Amino acid sequence: YRCTFCAWGMASHNIVSRLNIDNTVEEIKYIGKRSKVNKWIICDANFGILKRDVEIAKAIRKVHDEYHCPKKLSLWLSKNTTNRNLEIAEILEDMIDPAIAIQSMEQEVLANIKRDNISSDMYVEYQKRFHSIGSSTNSDLIIPLPGETLETHLKGLRKLFDMGVDNIQNHNMRMLPGSEMYSSKVRKKYNFKTKYRLIHGDSGCYETPDGKEIKSFEVEESLRSTNTMSEQEVFSLREIHFLIDFAWNFQIYFDLLKFAEKFEINQLDIILN
């Protein structure tokens, strides 16, 4: 996958690398026996792309059953291996909420970022099959991607509601060094305007060998506007994204929204009004 916004899409990362499966399973056992951390993050851009990922899922489940750790996993499933992903979900059960990243529902935008999503029909089927085994589902959208407008983003949100996605996450575009979108060529083509901001939680105080204290924090370059979406529109979406989190993702008004859906009233229109 060559997504231009992601450093995982670099040409040097095109070949799928494999750690020794026996070593991997032993590491899972070692950590599970000694660590009481409740949540593990599986650092794999496309978990499930390989058949052996099923064995890794079984090893994690076995450790969970024996040591009650970890309780939850964060992982990103491969988008084109539906049956294997379902098998993994059935193994891990309530340990995961399957994440099926979309980033945008607009074909022009997907072409601009060199991304090829699964079809809408397949995505709907994906949701139904995960729900049939008792799993909640997650999806991600990023703004402002090249070619995305306020209208196309709202249209994409409505589609995700209609598809039955349980948790809709919206993210502000980060400019990652090494990604194609970070290049001056792409910045100029789409008239990118960026600003820097502190990264939430990435700070600390560190003591040097000579006893001095260093206060450190990390910053990131955040995309604020493009030639199709203004900074004002990006900021206006924050209110909508907050309400989606509050009313839909956290399910504060979830029952009301699902009730309204039966009358073909769009959930997003309710939130907006």
CSV table of C-alpha atoms in Angstrom, one decimal, residues 2 44 47-48 51-52 58 99 107 118 120-121 136 142 166 171 202 207 229 246 254:
chain,number,residue,atom,x,y,z
A,2,ARG,CA,1.4,3.4,-1.1
A,44,ASP,CA,1.5,-4.1,12.1
A,47,PHE,CA,-2.5,-7.5,10.6
A,48,GLY,CA,-4.1,-10.5,8.9
A,51,LYS,CA,-1.9,-16.7,7.1
A,52,ARG,CA,0.5,-17.0,10.1
A,58,LYS,CA,-4.2,-17.7,18.9
A,99,ALA,CA,-10.5,-1.1,12.8
A,107,GLN,CA,-12.9,8.7,-5.1
A,118,ILE,CA,-12.6,-1.9,-0.5
A,120,SER,CA,-18.9,0.1,-0.3
A,121,ASP,CA,-20.9,-3.1,-0.8
A,136,SER,CA,-18.0,-3.6,17.4
A,142,ILE,CA,-8.6,12.2,8.0
A,166,ASP,CA,-20.0,1.7,15.6
A,171,HIS,CA,-8.3,12.9,12.7
A,202,ASP,CA,4.3,13.3,24.7
A,207,GLU,CA,17.3,13.6,34.8
A,229,MET,CA,-10.7,23.1,2.5
A,246,PHE,CA,-20.3,12.3,22.3
A,254,PHE,CA,-27.1,6.3,20.5
